[in-house]
Tab-separated table of C-alpha atoms in Angstrom:
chain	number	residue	atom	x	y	z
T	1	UNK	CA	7.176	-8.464	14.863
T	2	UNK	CA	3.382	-9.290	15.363
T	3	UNK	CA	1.850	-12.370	14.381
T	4	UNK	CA	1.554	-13.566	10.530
T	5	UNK	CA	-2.039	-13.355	9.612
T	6	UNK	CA	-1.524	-14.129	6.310
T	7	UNK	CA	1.742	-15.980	4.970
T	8	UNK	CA	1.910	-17.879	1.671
T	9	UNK	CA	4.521	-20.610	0.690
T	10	UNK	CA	5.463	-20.671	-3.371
T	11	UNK	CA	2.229	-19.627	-3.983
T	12	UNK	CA	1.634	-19.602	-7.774
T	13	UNK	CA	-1.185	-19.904	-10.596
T	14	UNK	CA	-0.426	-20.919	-14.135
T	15	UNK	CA	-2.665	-20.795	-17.049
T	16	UNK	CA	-1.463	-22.447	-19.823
T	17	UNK	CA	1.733	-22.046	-19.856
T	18	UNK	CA	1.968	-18.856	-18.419
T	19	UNK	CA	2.679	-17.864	-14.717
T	20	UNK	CA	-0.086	-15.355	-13.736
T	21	UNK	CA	1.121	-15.716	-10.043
T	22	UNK	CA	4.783	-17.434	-9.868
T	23	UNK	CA	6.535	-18.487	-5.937
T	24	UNK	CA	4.441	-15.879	-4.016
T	25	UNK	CA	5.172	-15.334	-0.515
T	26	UNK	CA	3.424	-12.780	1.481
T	27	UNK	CA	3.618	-12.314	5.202
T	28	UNK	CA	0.897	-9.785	6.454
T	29	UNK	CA	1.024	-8.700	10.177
T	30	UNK	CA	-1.911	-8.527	12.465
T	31	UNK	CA	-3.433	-4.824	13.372
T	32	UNK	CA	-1.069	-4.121	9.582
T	33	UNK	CA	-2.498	-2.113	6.311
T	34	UNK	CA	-0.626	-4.067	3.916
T	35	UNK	CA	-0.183	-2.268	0.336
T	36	UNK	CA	-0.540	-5.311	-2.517
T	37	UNK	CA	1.241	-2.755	-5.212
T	38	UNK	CA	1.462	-3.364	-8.417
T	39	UNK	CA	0.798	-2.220	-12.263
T	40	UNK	CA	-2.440	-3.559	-13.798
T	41	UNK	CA	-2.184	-7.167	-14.805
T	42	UNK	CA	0.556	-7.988	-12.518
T	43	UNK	CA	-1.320	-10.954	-10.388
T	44	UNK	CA	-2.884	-8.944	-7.854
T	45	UNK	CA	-6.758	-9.893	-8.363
T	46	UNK	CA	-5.438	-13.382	-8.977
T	47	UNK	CA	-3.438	-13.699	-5.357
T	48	UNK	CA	-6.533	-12.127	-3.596
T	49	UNK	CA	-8.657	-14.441	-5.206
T	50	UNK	CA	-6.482	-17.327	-4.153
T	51	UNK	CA	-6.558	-15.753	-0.709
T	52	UNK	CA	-10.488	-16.168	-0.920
T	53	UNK	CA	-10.566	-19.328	-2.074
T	54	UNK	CA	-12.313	-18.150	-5.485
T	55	UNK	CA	-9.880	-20.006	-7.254
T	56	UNK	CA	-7.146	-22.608	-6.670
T	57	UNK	CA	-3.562	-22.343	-6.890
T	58	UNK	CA	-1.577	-24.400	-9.584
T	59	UNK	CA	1.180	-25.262	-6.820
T	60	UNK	CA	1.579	-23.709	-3.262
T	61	UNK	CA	-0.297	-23.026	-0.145
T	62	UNK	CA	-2.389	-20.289	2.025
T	63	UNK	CA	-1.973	-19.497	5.504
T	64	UNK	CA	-4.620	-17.078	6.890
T	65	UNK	CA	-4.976	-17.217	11.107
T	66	UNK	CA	-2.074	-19.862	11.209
T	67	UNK	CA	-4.532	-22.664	9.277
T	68	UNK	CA	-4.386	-24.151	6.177
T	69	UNK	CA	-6.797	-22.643	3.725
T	70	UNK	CA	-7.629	-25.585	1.848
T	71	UNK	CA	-8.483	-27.574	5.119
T	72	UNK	CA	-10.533	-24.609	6.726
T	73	UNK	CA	-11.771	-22.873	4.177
T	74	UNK	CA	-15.200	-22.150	5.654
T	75	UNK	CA	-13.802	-21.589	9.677
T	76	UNK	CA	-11.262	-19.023	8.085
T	77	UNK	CA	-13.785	-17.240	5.625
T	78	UNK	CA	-16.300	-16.486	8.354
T	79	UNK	CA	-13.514	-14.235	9.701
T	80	UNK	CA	-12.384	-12.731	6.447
T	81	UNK	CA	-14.440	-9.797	4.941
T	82	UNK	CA	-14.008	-8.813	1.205
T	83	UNK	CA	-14.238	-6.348	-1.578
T	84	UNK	CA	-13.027	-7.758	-4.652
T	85	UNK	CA	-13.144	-5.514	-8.202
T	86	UNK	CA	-16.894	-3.749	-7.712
T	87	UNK	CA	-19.405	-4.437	-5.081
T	88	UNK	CA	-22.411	-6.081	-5.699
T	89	UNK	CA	-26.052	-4.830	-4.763
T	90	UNK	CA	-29.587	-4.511	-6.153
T	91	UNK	CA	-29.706	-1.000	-7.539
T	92	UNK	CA	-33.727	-0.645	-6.978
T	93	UNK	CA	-33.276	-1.679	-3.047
T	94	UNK	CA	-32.148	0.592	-0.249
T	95	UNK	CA	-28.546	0.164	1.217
T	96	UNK	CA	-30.778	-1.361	4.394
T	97	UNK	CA	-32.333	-3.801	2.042
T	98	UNK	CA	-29.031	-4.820	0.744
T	99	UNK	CA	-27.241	-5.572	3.666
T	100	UNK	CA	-30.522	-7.286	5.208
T	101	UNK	CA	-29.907	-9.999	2.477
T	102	UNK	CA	-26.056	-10.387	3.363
T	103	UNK	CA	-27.008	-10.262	6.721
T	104	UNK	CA	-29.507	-12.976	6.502
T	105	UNK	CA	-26.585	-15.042	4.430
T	106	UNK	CA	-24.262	-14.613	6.979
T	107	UNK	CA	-26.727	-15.606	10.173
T	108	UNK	CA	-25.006	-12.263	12.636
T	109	UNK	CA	-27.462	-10.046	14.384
T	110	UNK	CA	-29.767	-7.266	13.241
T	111	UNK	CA	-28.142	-4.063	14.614
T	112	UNK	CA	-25.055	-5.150	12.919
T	113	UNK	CA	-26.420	-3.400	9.531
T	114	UNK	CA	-26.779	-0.154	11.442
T	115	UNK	CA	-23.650	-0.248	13.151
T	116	UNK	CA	-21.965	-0.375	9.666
T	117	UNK	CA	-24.045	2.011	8.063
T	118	UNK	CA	-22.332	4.116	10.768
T	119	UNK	CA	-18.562	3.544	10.113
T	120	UNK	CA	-19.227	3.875	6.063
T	121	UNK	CA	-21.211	6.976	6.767
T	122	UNK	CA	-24.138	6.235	5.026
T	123	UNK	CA	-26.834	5.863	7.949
T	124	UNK	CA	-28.091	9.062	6.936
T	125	UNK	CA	-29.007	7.907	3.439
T	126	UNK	CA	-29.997	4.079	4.385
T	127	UNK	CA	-33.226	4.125	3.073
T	128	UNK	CA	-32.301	5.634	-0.690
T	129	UNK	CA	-32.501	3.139	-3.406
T	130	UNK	CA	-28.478	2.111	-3.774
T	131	UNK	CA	-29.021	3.001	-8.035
T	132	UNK	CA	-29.294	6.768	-6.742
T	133	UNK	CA	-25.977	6.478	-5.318
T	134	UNK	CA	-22.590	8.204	-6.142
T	135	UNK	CA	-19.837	5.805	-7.515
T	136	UNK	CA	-18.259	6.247	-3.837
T	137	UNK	CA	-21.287	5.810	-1.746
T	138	UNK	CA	-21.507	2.688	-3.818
T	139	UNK	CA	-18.259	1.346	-2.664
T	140	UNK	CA	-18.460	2.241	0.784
T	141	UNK	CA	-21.728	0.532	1.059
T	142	UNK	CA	-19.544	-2.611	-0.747
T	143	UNK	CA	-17.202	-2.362	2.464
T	144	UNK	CA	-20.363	-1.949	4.586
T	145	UNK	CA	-21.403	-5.392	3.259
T	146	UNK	CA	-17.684	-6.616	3.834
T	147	UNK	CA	-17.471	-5.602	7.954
T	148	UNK	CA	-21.124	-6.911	8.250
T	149	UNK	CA	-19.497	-10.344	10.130
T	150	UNK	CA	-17.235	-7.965	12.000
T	151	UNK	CA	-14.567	-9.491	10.680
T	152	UNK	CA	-10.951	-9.536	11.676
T	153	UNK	CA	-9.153	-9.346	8.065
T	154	UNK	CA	-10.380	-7.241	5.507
T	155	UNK	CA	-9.276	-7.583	2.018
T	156	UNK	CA	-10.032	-4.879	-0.643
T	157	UNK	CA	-8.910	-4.980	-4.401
T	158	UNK	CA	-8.822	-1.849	-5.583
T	159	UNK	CA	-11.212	0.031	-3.303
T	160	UNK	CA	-10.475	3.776	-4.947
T	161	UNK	CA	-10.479	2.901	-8.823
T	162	UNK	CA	-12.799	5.386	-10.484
T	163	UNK	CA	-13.475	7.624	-7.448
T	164	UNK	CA	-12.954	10.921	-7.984
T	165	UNK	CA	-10.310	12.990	-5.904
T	166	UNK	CA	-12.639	13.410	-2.775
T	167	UNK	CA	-13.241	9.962	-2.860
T	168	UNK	CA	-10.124	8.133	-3.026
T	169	UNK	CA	-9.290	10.664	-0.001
T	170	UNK	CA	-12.965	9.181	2.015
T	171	UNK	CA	-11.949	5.853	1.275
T	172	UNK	CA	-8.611	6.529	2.616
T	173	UNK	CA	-9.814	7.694	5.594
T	174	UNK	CA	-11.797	4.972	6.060
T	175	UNK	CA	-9.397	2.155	5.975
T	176	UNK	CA	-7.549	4.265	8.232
T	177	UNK	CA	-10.067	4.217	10.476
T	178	UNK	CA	-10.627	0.474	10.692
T	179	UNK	CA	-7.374	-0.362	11.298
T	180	UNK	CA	-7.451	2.154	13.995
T	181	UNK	CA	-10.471	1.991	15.501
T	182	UNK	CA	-11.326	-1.487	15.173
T	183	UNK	CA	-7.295	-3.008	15.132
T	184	UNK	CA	-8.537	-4.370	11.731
T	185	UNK	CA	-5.775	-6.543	9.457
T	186	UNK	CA	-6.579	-4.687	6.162
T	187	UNK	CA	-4.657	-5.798	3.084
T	188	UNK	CA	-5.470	-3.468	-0.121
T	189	UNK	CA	-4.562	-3.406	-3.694
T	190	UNK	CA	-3.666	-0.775	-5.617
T	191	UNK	CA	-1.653	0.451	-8.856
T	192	UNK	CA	-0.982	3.640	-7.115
T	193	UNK	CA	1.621	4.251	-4.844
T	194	UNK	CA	0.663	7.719	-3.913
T	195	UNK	CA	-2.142	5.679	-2.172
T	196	UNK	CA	-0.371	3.537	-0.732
T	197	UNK	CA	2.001	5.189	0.887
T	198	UNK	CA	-0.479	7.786	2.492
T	199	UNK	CA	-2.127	4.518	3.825
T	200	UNK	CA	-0.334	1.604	4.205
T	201	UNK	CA	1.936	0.349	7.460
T	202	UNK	CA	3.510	-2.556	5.265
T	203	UNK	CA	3.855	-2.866	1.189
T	204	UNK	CA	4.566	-5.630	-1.142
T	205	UNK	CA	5.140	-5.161	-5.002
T	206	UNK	CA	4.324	-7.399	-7.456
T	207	UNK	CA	5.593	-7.499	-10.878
T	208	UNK	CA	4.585	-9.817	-13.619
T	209	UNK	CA	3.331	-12.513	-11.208
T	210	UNK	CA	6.239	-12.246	-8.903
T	211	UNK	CA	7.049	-10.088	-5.342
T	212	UNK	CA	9.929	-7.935	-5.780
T	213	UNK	CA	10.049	-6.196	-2.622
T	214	UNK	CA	8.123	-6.854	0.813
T	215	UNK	CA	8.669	-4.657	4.140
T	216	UNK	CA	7.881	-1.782	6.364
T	217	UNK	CA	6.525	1.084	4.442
T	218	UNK	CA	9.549	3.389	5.912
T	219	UNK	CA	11.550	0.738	4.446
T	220	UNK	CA	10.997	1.636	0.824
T	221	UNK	CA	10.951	5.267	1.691
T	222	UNK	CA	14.633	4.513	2.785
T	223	UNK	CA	15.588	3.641	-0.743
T	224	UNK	CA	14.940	7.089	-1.853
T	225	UNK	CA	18.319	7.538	-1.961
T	226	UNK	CA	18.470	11.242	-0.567
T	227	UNK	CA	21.295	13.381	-0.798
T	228	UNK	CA	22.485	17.116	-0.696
T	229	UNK	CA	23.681	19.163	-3.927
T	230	UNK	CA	25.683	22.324	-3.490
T	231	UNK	CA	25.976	24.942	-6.559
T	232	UNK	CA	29.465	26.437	-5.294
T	233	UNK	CA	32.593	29.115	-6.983
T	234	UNK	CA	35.170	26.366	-7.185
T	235	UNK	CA	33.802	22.695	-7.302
T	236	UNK	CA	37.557	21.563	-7.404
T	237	UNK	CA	38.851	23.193	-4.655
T	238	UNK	CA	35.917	22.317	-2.692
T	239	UNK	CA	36.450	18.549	-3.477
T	240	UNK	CA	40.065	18.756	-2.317
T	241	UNK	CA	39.044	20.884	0.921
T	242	UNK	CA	36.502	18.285	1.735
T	243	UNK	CA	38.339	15.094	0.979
T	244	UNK	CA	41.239	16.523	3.145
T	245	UNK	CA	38.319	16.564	5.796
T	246	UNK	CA	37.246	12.975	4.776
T	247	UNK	CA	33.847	14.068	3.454
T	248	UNK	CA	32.885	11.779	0.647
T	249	UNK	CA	31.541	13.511	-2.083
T	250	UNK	CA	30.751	13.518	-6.058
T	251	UNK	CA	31.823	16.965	-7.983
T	252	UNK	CA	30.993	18.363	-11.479
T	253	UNK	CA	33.121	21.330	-13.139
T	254	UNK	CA	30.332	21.452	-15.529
T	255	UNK	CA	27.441	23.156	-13.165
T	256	UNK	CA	29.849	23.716	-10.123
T	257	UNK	CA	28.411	21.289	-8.086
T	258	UNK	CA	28.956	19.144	-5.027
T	259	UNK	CA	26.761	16.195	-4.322
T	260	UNK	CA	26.905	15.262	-0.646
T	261	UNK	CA	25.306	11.402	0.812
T	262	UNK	CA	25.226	12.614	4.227
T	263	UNK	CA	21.900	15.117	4.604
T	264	UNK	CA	21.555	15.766	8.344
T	265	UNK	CA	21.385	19.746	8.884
T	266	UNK	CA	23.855	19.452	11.465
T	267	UNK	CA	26.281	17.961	8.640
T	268	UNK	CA	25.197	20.300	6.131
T	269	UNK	CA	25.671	23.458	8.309
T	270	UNK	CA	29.656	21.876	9.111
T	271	UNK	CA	30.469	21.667	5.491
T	272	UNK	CA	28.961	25.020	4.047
T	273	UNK	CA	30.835	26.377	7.070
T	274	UNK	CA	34.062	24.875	6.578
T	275	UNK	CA	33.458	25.990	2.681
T	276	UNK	CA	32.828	29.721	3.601
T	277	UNK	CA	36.369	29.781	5.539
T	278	UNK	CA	38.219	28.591	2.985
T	279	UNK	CA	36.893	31.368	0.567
T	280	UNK	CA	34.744	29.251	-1.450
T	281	UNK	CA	31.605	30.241	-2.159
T	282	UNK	CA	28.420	28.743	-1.614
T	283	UNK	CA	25.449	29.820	-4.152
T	284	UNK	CA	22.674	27.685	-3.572
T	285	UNK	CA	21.946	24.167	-1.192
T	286	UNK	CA	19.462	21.927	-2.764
T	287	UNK	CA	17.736	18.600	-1.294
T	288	UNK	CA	17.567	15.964	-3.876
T	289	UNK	CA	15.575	12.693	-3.095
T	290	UNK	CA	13.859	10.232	-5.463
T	291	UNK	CA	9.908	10.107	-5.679
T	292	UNK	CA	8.468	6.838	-4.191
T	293	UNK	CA	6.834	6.862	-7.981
T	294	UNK	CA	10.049	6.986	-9.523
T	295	UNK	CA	11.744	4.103	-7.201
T	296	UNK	CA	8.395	2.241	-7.960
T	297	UNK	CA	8.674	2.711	-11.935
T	298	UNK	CA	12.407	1.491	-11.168
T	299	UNK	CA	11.739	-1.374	-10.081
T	300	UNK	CA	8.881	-2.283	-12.153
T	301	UNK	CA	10.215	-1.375	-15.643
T	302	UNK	CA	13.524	-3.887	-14.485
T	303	UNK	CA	11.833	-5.798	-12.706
T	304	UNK	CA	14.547	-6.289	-10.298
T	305	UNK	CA	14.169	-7.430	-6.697
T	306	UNK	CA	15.395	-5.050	-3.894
């Protein structure tokens, strides 16, 4: 496994008497896009904003680049780059004039506005005032303001809320891209798993302030629990004829069905043939396999751990 970039300990914030972020304990890989999943409300604005240093945990600690946040907050933020909830610009200045004032903040050279302009696509519409812009053009110019440090973590909090088909799919691309092209550590927040899984390397879900699952994003698509149904003449016989062969399998007289755990073709082609010589017949071979969505809603609705 790559190096941690970030990794927190018990990390937690409590308001009242509440929990909005209990024990948290994230591990994010360099060169990783790491999905912070969740349902609205769970605690993922309020971890990112711990991350950041925006606000201050009740108990707990932040690693980001193997040093303590709290003792180097401003060496670690220069490296960090950030979009949290929406962007914000001066709607009668240009995207140019916008990133000339970050820039300025910041203290990193001139051509660095025009080499982000590039990689958010909107060089060719620099010099329109940023009010005239499309809700999407509007965040990528928030990322553009983000990479303007170059930096080597980027954080987004849900970078695709209100975007419109077309858009979530642009931004997609574009984190894509960075991690690619620029071996960027992205971590980015979402409600959406659809996103998620079309983007991210690693995942972590959050549920009511807590992490219930943290991996590889083929790990969760593991838990889809796949398996093989068979619609068949005689679900009894074909039960006995496949326990005989030690083929574990569920049966129901009620819709003449076979459910099967094992879904390689090879498999699959040995039993229907072993079926079809001992006279049974096969009428239909269906894949079943969970949606991502519904292992997601799963686990979020019990809030169980996996």
């Amino acid at each position: 496994m790559s190096e941690q970039i970030i990794s927190t300990y018990q990390l937690s914030k409590k308001y009242k008497h509440t929990y909005s972020v209990k024990n948290l304990e994230l591990n994010v890989h360099r060169g990783e896009i790491y999905g912070f999943l969740g349902p609205n409300g769970a605690g993922k604005t309020t971890t990112i904003r711990m991350l950041l240093g925006l606000i201050r945990p009740t108990k707990g600690s932040v690693r980001i680049f193997d040093k303590e946040l709290n003792k180097n907050r401003m060496a670690v933020l220069k490296q960090i780059g950030s979009l949290v909830e929406s962007p914000s610009y001066y709607g009668k200045l240009t995207a140019v004039e916008n990133l000339e004032i970050v820039r300025r903040i910041l203290n990193v050279d001139k051509k660095n506005i025009d080499d982000v302009l590039r990689i958010v696509r909107l060089d060719k519409v620099k010099d329109r005032l940023v009010k005239e812009y499309s809700l999407g053009m509007k965040q990528r110019l928030g990322i553009a303001m983000a990479l303007l440090g170059h930096p080597q973590l980027l954080i987004l909090d849900e970078p695709t809320n209100g975007l419109d088909p077309s858009g979530i799919q642009e931004m997609r691309e574009l984190i894509k891209q960075l991690a690619r092209e620029r071996e960027m550590t992205i971590l980015v927040s979402s409600h959406m798993l659809s996103e998620v899984d079309q983007m991210a390397t690693e995942v972590g879900i959050i549920h009511k302030g807590e992490l219930i699952f943290q991996d590889r994003m083929e790990v969760l698509r593991q838990k889809s629990n796949e398996s093989v149904k068979m619609r068949v003449s005689n679900p009894e016989k074909t039960a006995k004829i496949l326990s005989d062969h030690e083929v574990v399998t569920d049966f129901s007289n009620q819709d003449h069905t076979v459910t099967l755990a094992k879904v390689e073709d090879s498999f699959i082609g040995y039993v229907n043939d072993l079926l079809v010589r001992n006279h049974v017949q096969v009428y239909r071979i269906e894949e079943n396999k969970k949606s991502l969505e519904t292992i997601f809603l799963e686990l979020t609705q019990r809030g169980d751990s996996l």
